[in-house]
Amino acid sequence: MTHEELQLNLPDYLAGRLPAHESRFLEAHLDTCEECSNFVTDLRALPDLITLHGEALFDEHLDHAMFERLLGGAAGPEEERLRRHLAVCAPCGLQLNPLADPRVRRAESVENAHSRTRRSLPGILKVSGLVAAGLIVGVLAAPLLKPPAPARDGPIELPVLQPVTRSAGRVTRIAVRAGQSAVVIAIPVDTLDMHADDERILVQVTTAAHEVIYGLEKPAGEVRRTSVSGILPLMLESRHLPPGSYEVSIKPSTRAGESIAVLLFEIVVGDEGD
Amino acid sequence: MPYSEDSLQGRLLAGDKEALRQVSRWVAESMTAARFWRLRPEWQDLHQEALLRLFESLKRERFRSDGEFKSYVQGICRHMALDRLAELARRPSADMSNNPAGNRSAGDTEDLLISEHLVRRILDDSAMNCREMIRAYFLEGMSYAELASKLDVPVGTAKSRLFRCLQCLRESMAQAAPGPARGKTTSQ
């Protein structure tokens, strides 16, 4: 058989459908033919991947309504199919991540954005100091921000999260329990530069059912460029959330390269279901 | 507002969620193209950056309404991704430690994970008939005779078409992994 004729048997060989005697003949050819050998090497995993993931590799992408249903936990019997799809589909997976709100612009170019790993030790120390300050302010602010609620019955939990930086591409997640009245987030900001046409800086809080965007307003004034630093307390009201377990993702959207430390205070006001 | 309220650009500027979702989709598809596969650890950032850049561009009325908006969006993504690839190429050693984009020594599990995403992405970009053939042959287990009957072509033609489809798939995979994976040895 010629090389061209043998090549046409390669799909059968990959799928394990080639009869034994033809397989042996082809394997002898593979030993001497780099082109065919490379073909087999490169595509060897394909049949197994198709078997493993099945229709998820071929099915329709998620449309707007499907995203909404999935995010809202209302995908119903379709959920399994959507999740299998998301497990293999990069664009849909990327789209499902909390969407950036482009109404907030970052002046820095993406090129500069990628110099973000060069964070100095003093910068880290500064953030750490602000984290500590934020903890104190947060503790003081918590009672003020607490909505009318039954007397607290249980410990106040004050988990302190690690500073979040966009450079790490990381989203901080924390669970919110049913019956929890509020989450106070104190955000020590390590000097955010805001340009004149920046309107606000986003801190995006998302849950499975909600997407809440907090904007840190630009200070008043006609300056071309200004800096903001200090503690910026925010409060997420979770009273409106239906009972259930939630995961809150906090994704600070700041100028690339800047760091934001997020402290998250959980205030438990009573037993679950109160 | 520089764009009409019912245009996609106008709706985007007005904060219409569906418009944002649509444009976000275009960005996601552009960023995850096989040739930008090296950038996958940065996709999320690049995706966000591209949306921000697009929005800024619209605010400054840089997009002319008579143009093809999707192409415009794709152009922004392409330039950003190519710039980033060029930057990675200029300073590979600095990025290697922190950036898995340049890391080609990932383990088998990582390879598998990449492969399924990559295969899905490449199949998306394949011609419809190729995708159907690959699906029918590998997933449904159709024989060449059944394929030929389905396509209404001789068996030999079905066979050669499937091979060519797999060749295209492989070429796309090579775009994603320049400096081919075939450096790895395979044992029978």
Tab-separated table of C-alpha atoms in Angstrom:
chain	number	residue	atom	x	y	z
A	1	MET	CA	0.000	0.000	0.000
A	2	THR	CA	1.172	3.512	-0.658
A	3	HIS	CA	1.665	6.196	1.960
A	4	GLU	CA	-1.504	7.956	0.787
A	5	GLU	CA	-3.553	4.794	1.069
A	6	LEU	CA	-2.190	4.070	4.517
A	7	GLN	CA	-2.946	7.612	5.649
A	8	LEU	CA	-6.629	7.023	5.039
A	9	ASN	CA	-6.525	4.251	7.633
A	10	LEU	CA	-5.281	6.597	10.336
A	11	PRO	CA	-8.759	7.626	11.583
A	12	ASP	CA	-9.676	3.938	11.931
A	13	TYR	CA	-6.427	3.317	13.739
A	14	LEU	CA	-7.050	6.197	16.157
A	15	ALA	CA	-10.555	4.933	16.821
A	16	GLY	CA	-9.312	1.411	17.385
A	17	ARG	CA	-11.397	0.135	14.505
A	18	LEU	CA	-8.650	-1.117	12.266
A	19	PRO	CA	-8.432	-4.913	12.052
A	20	ALA	CA	-5.404	-6.381	13.840
A	21	HIS	CA	-3.469	-7.369	10.761
A	22	GLU	CA	-3.952	-3.920	9.194
A	23	SER	CA	-2.958	-2.276	12.464
A	24	ARG	CA	0.305	-4.185	12.497
A	25	PHE	CA	0.960	-3.191	8.910
A	26	LEU	CA	0.216	0.433	9.700
A	27	GLU	CA	2.381	0.411	12.816
A	28	ALA	CA	5.288	-0.803	10.751
A	29	HIS	CA	4.670	2.178	8.490
A	30	LEU	CA	4.515	4.525	11.495
A	31	ASP	CA	7.997	3.427	12.506
A	32	THR	CA	9.391	4.829	9.307
A	33	CYS	CA	6.984	7.646	8.436
A	34	GLU	CA	7.357	10.743	10.569
A	35	GLU	CA	4.332	12.463	9.055
A	36	CYS	CA	1.934	9.643	9.913
A	37	SER	CA	3.597	9.083	13.245
A	38	ASN	CA	3.123	12.740	14.179
A	39	PHE	CA	-0.486	12.604	13.049
A	40	VAL	CA	-1.163	9.730	15.418
A	41	THR	CA	0.740	11.362	18.265
A	42	ASP	CA	-1.083	14.654	17.942
A	43	LEU	CA	-4.549	13.169	17.710
A	44	ARG	CA	-4.153	10.149	19.920
A	45	ALA	CA	-6.231	11.682	22.729
A	46	LEU	CA	-9.074	12.748	20.477
A	47	PRO	CA	-11.242	9.595	20.505
A	48	ASP	CA	-10.988	9.309	24.295
A	49	LEU	CA	-11.859	12.960	24.755
A	50	ILE	CA	-14.885	12.590	22.527
A	51	THR	CA	-15.984	9.489	24.405
A	52	LEU	CA	-15.428	11.199	27.744
A	53	HIS	CA	-17.181	14.455	26.998
A	54	GLY	CA	-19.621	13.285	24.346
A	55	GLU	CA	-22.112	15.836	23.107
A	56	ALA	CA	-20.537	18.569	25.234
A	57	LEU	CA	-17.864	18.876	22.577
A	58	PHE	CA	-20.416	19.394	19.826
A	59	ASP	CA	-23.542	20.908	21.332
A	60	GLU	CA	-24.910	24.430	21.142
A	61	HIS	CA	-23.365	27.223	23.154
A	62	LEU	CA	-25.162	28.858	26.020
A	63	ASP	CA	-27.323	31.745	24.965
A	64	HIS	CA	-28.305	34.746	27.040
A	65	ALA	CA	-31.377	33.081	28.511
A	66	MET	CA	-29.432	29.971	29.466
A	67	PHE	CA	-26.819	32.055	31.240
A	68	GLU	CA	-29.542	33.811	33.166
A	69	ARG	CA	-31.211	30.548	34.126
A	70	LEU	CA	-27.934	29.006	35.183
A	71	LEU	CA	-26.903	32.034	37.210
A	72	GLY	CA	-30.308	32.167	38.783
A	73	GLY	CA	-30.218	28.499	39.692
A	74	ALA	CA	-33.236	27.895	37.504
A	75	ALA	CA	-31.764	25.788	34.754
A	76	GLY	CA	-33.838	22.799	35.825
A	77	PRO	CA	-33.251	19.552	33.957
A	78	GLU	CA	-31.059	21.422	31.519
A	79	GLU	CA	-28.496	22.209	34.200
A	80	GLU	CA	-26.478	19.048	33.805
A	81	ARG	CA	-26.113	19.621	30.078
A	82	LEU	CA	-25.092	23.234	30.619
A	83	ARG	CA	-22.533	22.311	33.228
A	84	ARG	CA	-21.024	19.654	31.007
A	85	HIS	CA	-20.811	22.204	28.254
A	86	LEU	CA	-19.181	24.764	30.522
A	87	ALA	CA	-16.611	22.206	31.575
A	88	VAL	CA	-15.196	22.091	28.066
A	89	CYS	CA	-16.121	25.398	26.471
A	90	ALA	CA	-13.603	28.159	27.047
A	91	PRO	CA	-15.652	31.081	25.640
A	92	CYS	CA	-18.773	30.176	27.625
A	93	GLY	CA	-16.696	29.630	30.753
A	94	LEU	CA	-15.027	32.972	30.259
A	95	GLN	CA	-18.354	34.640	29.742
A	96	LEU	CA	-19.846	33.150	32.856
A	97	ASN	CA	-17.235	34.801	35.018
A	98	PRO	CA	-18.448	38.014	36.536
A	99	LEU	CA	-18.597	40.480	33.739
A	100	ALA	CA	-16.599	43.589	34.001
A	101	ASP	CA	-18.601	46.714	33.699
A	102	PRO	CA	-16.920	48.668	30.949
A	103	ARG	CA	-18.588	51.874	32.034
A	104	VAL	CA	-15.693	52.173	34.368
A	105	ARG	CA	-12.578	52.757	32.447
A	106	ARG	CA	-9.083	52.083	33.482
A	107	ALA	CA	-6.683	54.524	32.018
A	108	GLU	CA	-3.766	52.191	31.920
A	109	SER	CA	-3.169	50.189	28.816
A	110	VAL	CA	-3.120	46.461	28.860
A	111	GLU	CA	0.563	46.581	28.141
A	112	ASN	CA	1.158	48.268	31.438
A	113	ALA	CA	-1.300	45.945	33.007
A	114	HIS	CA	1.098	43.143	32.548
A	115	SER	CA	3.827	44.773	34.544
A	116	ARG	CA	1.564	44.243	37.496
A	117	THR	CA	3.633	41.518	39.074
A	118	ARG	CA	6.276	43.979	40.089
A	119	ARG	CA	4.810	44.798	43.434
A	120	SER	CA	7.342	46.008	45.911
A	121	LEU	CA	7.697	44.852	49.490
A	122	PRO	CA	6.918	48.314	50.879
A	123	GLY	CA	3.705	48.184	48.887
A	124	ILE	CA	2.791	44.892	50.462
A	125	LEU	CA	3.595	46.238	53.902
A	126	LYS	CA	1.486	49.261	53.200
A	127	VAL	CA	-1.423	47.050	52.254
A	128	SER	CA	-0.908	44.949	55.348
A	129	GLY	CA	-1.016	48.068	57.480
A	130	LEU	CA	-4.188	49.117	55.798
A	131	VAL	CA	-5.645	45.688	56.326
A	132	ALA	CA	-5.032	46.036	60.042
A	133	ALA	CA	-6.512	49.519	60.021
A	134	GLY	CA	-9.460	48.231	58.059
A	135	LEU	CA	-10.052	45.537	60.610
A	136	ILE	CA	-10.272	48.112	63.376
A	137	VAL	CA	-12.480	50.451	61.421
A	138	GLY	CA	-14.616	47.556	60.280
A	139	VAL	CA	-15.164	46.368	63.819
A	140	LEU	CA	-16.132	49.877	64.842
A	141	ALA	CA	-18.339	50.377	61.822
A	142	ALA	CA	-20.108	47.054	62.000
A	143	PRO	CA	-22.607	47.945	64.722
A	144	LEU	CA	-23.498	51.129	62.856
A	145	LEU	CA	-24.115	49.282	59.649
A	146	LYS	CA	-26.069	46.472	61.194
A	147	PRO	CA	-29.742	46.689	60.220
A	148	PRO	CA	-32.507	46.329	62.776
A	149	ALA	CA	-32.469	42.713	63.705
A	150	PRO	CA	-32.999	40.349	66.573
A	151	ALA	CA	-30.383	40.392	69.275
A	152	ARG	CA	-27.270	38.638	68.211
A	153	ASP	CA	-27.217	35.085	69.305
A	154	GLY	CA	-23.869	33.639	68.536
A	155	PRO	CA	-20.357	34.690	67.890
A	156	ILE	CA	-19.391	37.446	65.545
A	157	GLU	CA	-17.166	35.965	62.944
A	158	LEU	CA	-14.557	38.190	61.487
A	159	PRO	CA	-12.730	36.335	58.798
A	160	VAL	CA	-9.964	38.395	57.353
A	161	LEU	CA	-9.323	37.677	53.748
A	162	GLN	CA	-6.074	37.980	51.994
A	163	PRO	CA	-5.470	41.099	49.955
A	164	VAL	CA	-6.884	40.714	46.501
A	165	THR	CA	-5.029	41.865	43.486
A	166	ARG	CA	-6.105	41.796	39.943
A	167	SER	CA	-2.634	40.695	39.046
A	168	ALA	CA	-3.315	37.340	40.550
A	169	GLY	CA	-6.470	37.125	38.484
A	170	ARG	CA	-8.098	35.880	41.602
A	171	VAL	CA	-11.590	36.221	42.863
A	172	THR	CA	-12.130	36.071	46.566
A	173	ARG	CA	-15.048	33.937	47.540
A	174	ILE	CA	-16.770	33.563	50.813
A	175	ALA	CA	-19.929	31.776	51.786
A	176	VAL	CA	-22.891	33.695	53.088
A	177	ARG	CA	-25.281	31.796	55.250
A	178	ALA	CA	-29.010	32.128	55.332
A	179	GLY	CA	-30.097	34.209	58.274
A	180	GLN	CA	-27.081	36.433	58.000
A	181	SER	CA	-28.232	39.989	57.913
A	182	ALA	CA	-25.326	41.835	56.430
A	183	VAL	CA	-21.823	41.530	55.255
A	184	VAL	CA	-19.623	44.490	55.876
A	185	ILE	CA	-16.732	44.851	53.574
A	186	ALA	CA	-14.036	47.267	54.521
A	187	ILE	CA	-11.728	47.950	51.682
A	188	PRO	CA	-8.407	49.460	52.495
A	189	VAL	CA	-7.196	50.921	49.269
A	190	ASP	CA	-3.568	51.191	48.517
A	191	THR	CA	-3.706	54.470	46.656
A	192	LEU	CA	-5.851	54.176	43.602
A	193	ASP	CA	-5.102	56.691	40.939
A	194	MET	CA	-8.193	57.918	39.229
A	195	HIS	CA	-8.039	59.856	36.054
A	196	ALA	CA	-10.238	62.785	35.311
A	197	ASP	CA	-12.616	60.787	33.203
A	198	ASP	CA	-12.839	57.885	35.576
A	199	GLU	CA	-16.286	57.906	37.024
A	200	ARG	CA	-15.852	55.338	39.683
A	201	ILE	CA	-13.980	52.244	40.590
A	202	LEU	CA	-15.845	49.029	40.818
A	203	VAL	CA	-15.996	46.426	43.434
A	204	GLN	CA	-18.150	43.744	42.002
A	205	VAL	CA	-19.955	41.422	44.330
A	206	THR	CA	-21.725	38.527	42.752
A	207	THR	CA	-23.694	35.670	44.114
A	208	ALA	CA	-25.343	32.834	42.327
A	209	ALA	CA	-28.527	34.840	42.156
A	210	HIS	CA	-27.433	38.431	42.265
A	211	GLU	CA	-24.882	40.668	40.807
A	212	VAL	CA	-24.273	43.726	42.902
A	213	ILE	CA	-21.842	46.327	41.822
A	214	TYR	CA	-20.565	48.837	44.251
A	215	GLY	CA	-18.998	51.900	42.850
A	216	LEU	CA	-16.468	53.927	44.676
A	217	GLU	CA	-17.288	57.385	43.525
A	218	LYS	CA	-14.649	59.695	42.332
A	219	PRO	CA	-14.037	62.503	44.803
A	220	ALA	CA	-15.456	65.839	43.758
A	221	GLY	CA	-13.162	68.360	42.163
A	222	GLU	CA	-11.830	69.391	38.856
A	223	VAL	CA	-8.441	67.823	39.192
A	224	ARG	CA	-6.995	66.026	36.225
A	225	ARG	CA	-5.732	63.211	38.294
A	226	THR	CA	-6.276	62.318	41.869
A	227	SER	CA	-5.525	59.582	44.282
A	228	VAL	CA	-7.790	57.861	46.693
A	229	SER	CA	-6.574	55.992	49.684
A	230	GLY	CA	-7.960	54.963	52.972
A	231	ILE	CA	-10.745	52.750	54.112
A	232	LEU	CA	-13.864	52.413	52.069
A	233	PRO	CA	-16.546	50.518	53.946
A	234	LEU	CA	-19.330	48.928	51.969
A	235	MET	CA	-22.211	46.833	53.088
A	236	LEU	CA	-23.918	44.033	51.287
A	237	GLU	CA	-27.421	43.521	52.509
A	238	SER	CA	-28.175	39.877	52.393
A	239	ARG	CA	-31.614	40.157	53.932
A	240	HIS	CA	-33.200	40.171	50.517
A	241	LEU	CA	-31.545	36.930	49.569
A	242	PRO	CA	-33.825	33.936	49.778
A	243	PRO	CA	-32.729	31.266	52.226
A	244	GLY	CA	-29.920	29.165	50.955
A	245	SER	CA	-26.214	28.969	50.835
A	246	TYR	CA	-24.457	31.575	48.773
A	247	GLU	CA	-21.025	32.163	47.588
A	248	VAL	CA	-20.077	35.760	47.221
A	249	SER	CA	-17.338	36.604	44.801
A	250	ILE	CA	-15.600	39.854	45.297
A	251	LYS	CA	-13.802	40.989	42.269
A	252	PRO	CA	-12.169	44.338	42.601
A	253	SER	CA	-11.918	46.066	39.329
A	254	THR	CA	-9.321	48.726	39.663
A	255	ARG	CA	-6.612	50.199	37.629
A	256	ALA	CA	-4.444	47.365	36.519
A	257	GLY	CA	-1.596	46.740	38.857
A	258	GLU	CA	-3.233	48.358	41.834
A	259	SER	CA	-4.041	46.344	44.850
A	260	ILE	CA	-7.079	46.283	46.991
A	261	ALA	CA	-7.296	44.478	50.253
A	262	VAL	CA	-10.715	43.215	51.102
A	263	LEU	CA	-11.810	42.543	54.614
A	264	LEU	CA	-15.053	40.806	54.977
A	265	PHE	CA	-16.962	40.787	58.212
A	266	GLU	CA	-19.758	38.380	58.688
A	267	ILE	CA	-22.265	39.483	61.248
A	268	VAL	CA	-24.428	36.684	62.448
A	269	VAL	CA	-27.594	38.073	63.978
A	270	GLY	CA	-29.336	34.911	64.878
A	271	ASP	CA	-29.863	31.314	64.066
A	272	GLU	CA	-30.473	30.319	60.516
A	273	GLY	CA	-34.004	31.094	59.521
A	274	ASP	CA	-34.454	33.943	62.012
B	1	MET	CA	-25.142	59.730	22.948
B	2	PRO	CA	-23.092	59.350	19.791
B	3	TYR	CA	-24.860	56.174	18.646
B	4	SER	CA	-28.562	55.594	18.243
B	5	GLU	CA	-30.256	54.225	21.311
B	6	ASP	CA	-31.354	51.019	19.659
B	7	SER	CA	-27.977	50.246	18.117
B	8	LEU	CA	-25.794	47.691	19.823
B	9	GLN	CA	-23.220	50.379	20.552
B	10	GLY	CA	-25.851	52.668	22.045
B	11	ARG	CA	-27.296	49.905	24.165
B	12	LEU	CA	-23.839	48.965	25.307
B	13	LEU	CA	-23.086	52.509	26.386
B	14	ALA	CA	-26.416	52.648	28.157
B	15	GLY	CA	-25.520	49.576	30.163
B	16	ASP	CA	-27.876	47.132	28.464
B	17	LYS	CA	-27.001	43.767	29.946
B	18	GLU	CA	-27.939	41.764	26.880
B	19	ALA	CA	-25.803	43.975	24.658
B	20	LEU	CA	-22.922	43.542	27.053
B	21	ARG	CA	-23.428	39.792	27.013
B	22	GLN	CA	-23.391	39.746	23.214
B	23	VAL	CA	-20.226	41.778	22.925
B	24	SER	CA	-18.653	39.853	25.758
B	25	ARG	CA	-19.310	36.716	23.724
B	26	TRP	CA	-17.451	38.106	20.735
B	27	VAL	CA	-14.547	39.057	22.947
B	28	ALA	CA	-14.492	35.630	24.581
B	29	GLU	CA	-14.489	33.890	21.224
B	30	SER	CA	-11.706	36.072	19.896
B	31	MET	CA	-9.533	35.688	22.963
B	32	THR	CA	-9.860	31.924	23.070
B	33	ALA	CA	-8.915	31.362	19.453
B	34	ALA	CA	-6.379	28.562	19.051
B	35	ARG	CA	-3.581	30.928	18.142
B	36	PHE	CA	-4.001	32.752	21.446
B	37	TRP	CA	-4.043	29.568	23.477
B	38	ARG	CA	-0.794	30.482	25.172
B	39	LEU	CA	-2.578	33.377	26.799
B	40	ARG	CA	-5.146	31.226	28.545
B	41	PRO	CA	-3.995	32.110	32.092
B	42	GLU	CA	-4.663	35.725	31.195
B	43	TRP	CA	-7.908	35.343	29.311
B	44	GLN	CA	-10.019	36.676	32.099
B	45	ASP	CA	-7.926	39.812	32.440
B	46	LEU	CA	-7.642	40.287	28.710
B	47	HIS	CA	-11.356	39.774	28.308
B	48	GLN	CA	-12.019	42.496	30.817
B	49	GLU	CA	-9.391	44.789	29.350
B	50	ALA	CA	-10.820	44.374	25.884
B	51	LEU	CA	-14.296	45.316	27.070
B	52	LEU	CA	-12.934	48.355	28.833
B	53	ARG	CA	-10.936	49.398	25.812
B	54	LEU	CA	-13.952	48.922	23.592
B	55	PHE	CA	-16.109	51.007	25.855
B	56	GLU	CA	-13.551	53.761	25.960
B	57	SER	CA	-13.321	53.652	22.221
B	58	LEU	CA	-17.084	53.962	21.858
B	59	LYS	CA	-17.204	56.858	24.259
B	60	ARG	CA	-14.731	58.624	22.030
B	61	GLU	CA	-16.784	57.741	18.968
B	62	ARG	CA	-13.938	55.955	17.293
B	63	PHE	CA	-16.218	53.351	15.825
B	64	ARG	CA	-18.022	54.566	12.736
B	65	SER	CA	-21.596	53.360	12.596
B	66	ASP	CA	-21.326	52.301	8.980
B	67	GLY	CA	-18.699	49.694	9.841
B	68	GLU	CA	-19.070	46.111	10.936
B	69	PHE	CA	-19.168	46.263	14.707
B	70	LYS	CA	-18.297	42.633	15.285
B	71	SER	CA	-15.165	42.968	13.174
B	72	TYR	CA	-14.281	46.096	15.099
B	73	VAL	CA	-14.568	44.257	18.400
B	74	GLN	CA	-12.593	41.327	17.065
B	75	GLY	CA	-9.925	43.728	15.820
B	76	ILE	CA	-9.478	45.197	19.293
B	77	CYS	CA	-9.146	41.726	20.781
B	78	ARG	CA	-6.746	40.579	18.105
B	79	HIS	CA	-4.464	43.560	18.582
B	80	MET	CA	-4.450	43.172	22.334
B	81	ALA	CA	-3.707	39.466	22.174
B	82	LEU	CA	-1.005	39.884	19.557
B	83	ASP	CA	0.597	42.669	21.575
B	84	ARG	CA	0.611	40.445	24.608
B	85	LEU	CA	2.078	37.521	22.690
B	86	ALA	CA	4.781	39.802	21.330
B	87	GLU	CA	5.504	41.004	24.818
B	88	LEU	CA	5.793	37.444	26.073
B	89	ALA	CA	8.118	36.629	23.230
B	90	ARG	CA	10.329	39.610	24.062
B	91	ARG	CA	10.814	38.680	27.680
B	92	PRO	CA	10.156	34.985	28.014
B	93	SER	CA	12.361	34.349	31.009
B	94	ALA	CA	10.786	37.074	33.133
B	95	ASP	CA	7.343	35.722	32.560
B	96	MET	CA	7.986	32.054	32.733
B	97	SER	CA	8.119	31.876	36.480
B	98	ASN	CA	4.825	33.615	37.067
B	99	ASN	CA	3.062	32.923	33.872
B	100	PRO	CA	2.006	29.465	32.986
B	101	ALA	CA	1.258	30.702	29.499
B	102	GLY	CA	4.804	29.980	28.659
B	103	ASN	CA	4.960	26.790	30.582
B	104	ARG	CA	5.042	23.835	28.282
B	105	SER	CA	6.019	21.336	30.903
B	106	ALA	CA	2.581	20.896	32.351
B	107	GLY	CA	1.634	17.509	33.624
B	108	ASP	CA	-0.603	15.017	31.940
B	109	THR	CA	-3.690	16.161	33.815
B	110	GLU	CA	-3.139	19.722	32.718
B	111	ASP	CA	-2.583	18.536	29.174
B	112	LEU	CA	-5.859	16.689	29.231
B	113	LEU	CA	-7.677	19.686	30.597
B	114	ILE	CA	-6.235	21.879	27.912
B	115	SER	CA	-6.992	19.384	25.253
B	116	GLU	CA	-10.692	19.137	25.880
B	117	HIS	CA	-11.066	22.914	25.869
B	118	LEU	CA	-8.896	23.180	22.841
B	119	VAL	CA	-10.688	20.421	20.976
B	120	ARG	CA	-14.032	22.041	21.679
B	121	ARG	CA	-12.724	25.420	20.534
B	122	ILE	CA	-11.203	24.026	17.376
B	123	LEU	CA	-14.317	22.032	16.566
B	124	ASP	CA	-16.268	25.276	16.919
B	125	ASP	CA	-14.133	26.834	14.265
B	126	SER	CA	-14.212	23.807	11.995
B	127	ALA	CA	-16.412	23.619	8.975
B	128	MET	CA	-19.852	22.340	9.874
B	129	ASN	CA	-19.482	19.234	7.721
B	130	CYS	CA	-16.179	18.366	9.410
B	131	ARG	CA	-17.668	18.722	12.832
B	132	GLU	CA	-20.581	16.551	11.815
B	133	MET	CA	-18.299	13.913	10.335
B	134	ILE	CA	-16.076	13.763	13.402
B	135	ARG	CA	-19.117	13.566	15.623
B	136	ALA	CA	-20.756	10.850	13.555
B	137	TYR	CA	-17.626	8.754	13.273
B	138	PHE	CA	-16.130	9.064	16.763
B	139	LEU	CA	-19.184	9.710	18.923
B	140	GLU	CA	-21.967	7.871	17.148
B	141	GLY	CA	-19.631	5.184	15.892
B	142	MET	CA	-20.846	5.362	12.301
B	143	SER	CA	-19.046	3.260	9.749
B	144	TYR	CA	-17.628	4.711	6.546
B	145	ALA	CA	-20.506	3.133	4.670
B	146	GLU	CA	-23.015	4.916	6.902
B	147	LEU	CA	-21.095	8.160	6.588
B	148	ALA	CA	-20.999	7.794	2.842
B	149	SER	CA	-24.703	7.142	2.755
B	150	LYS	CA	-25.400	10.144	4.960
B	151	LEU	CA	-23.249	12.398	2.807
B	152	ASP	CA	-24.400	10.774	-0.399
B	153	VAL	CA	-20.855	10.208	-1.595
B	154	PRO	CA	-18.779	7.092	-2.319
B	155	VAL	CA	-17.173	5.337	0.645
B	156	GLY	CA	-13.675	6.321	-0.495
B	157	THR	CA	-14.693	9.975	-0.563
B	158	ALA	CA	-16.117	9.779	2.959
B	159	LYS	CA	-12.893	8.203	4.110
B	160	SER	CA	-10.656	10.834	2.567
B	161	ARG	CA	-12.901	13.669	3.793
B	162	LEU	CA	-12.702	12.453	7.364
B	163	PHE	CA	-8.932	12.241	7.107
B	164	ARG	CA	-8.740	15.778	5.755
B	165	CYS	CA	-10.976	17.029	8.560
B	166	LEU	CA	-8.658	15.485	11.115
B	167	GLN	CA	-5.709	17.050	9.348
B	168	CYS	CA	-7.348	20.482	9.654
B	169	LEU	CA	-8.012	19.814	13.314
B	170	ARG	CA	-4.392	18.941	13.823
B	171	GLU	CA	-3.199	22.060	12.028
B	172	SER	CA	-5.341	24.194	14.306
B	173	MET	CA	-3.935	22.408	17.324
B	174	ALA	CA	-0.458	23.202	16.078
B	175	GLN	CA	-1.393	26.902	16.100
B	176	ALA	CA	-2.243	26.600	19.749
B	177	ALA	CA	0.976	24.885	20.632
B	178	PRO	CA	3.841	26.167	18.552
B	179	GLY	CA	6.818	24.022	19.348
B	180	PRO	CA	4.761	20.930	18.992
B	181	ALA	CA	3.603	18.580	21.633
B	182	ARG	CA	5.084	15.826	19.588
B	183	GLY	CA	8.324	16.442	21.341
B	184	LYS	CA	6.840	14.131	23.882
B	185	THR	CA	7.488	10.536	23.265
B	186	THR	CA	4.632	8.187	23.001
B	187	SER	CA	4.800	4.553	23.683
B	188	GLN	CA	2.657	2.044	22.062
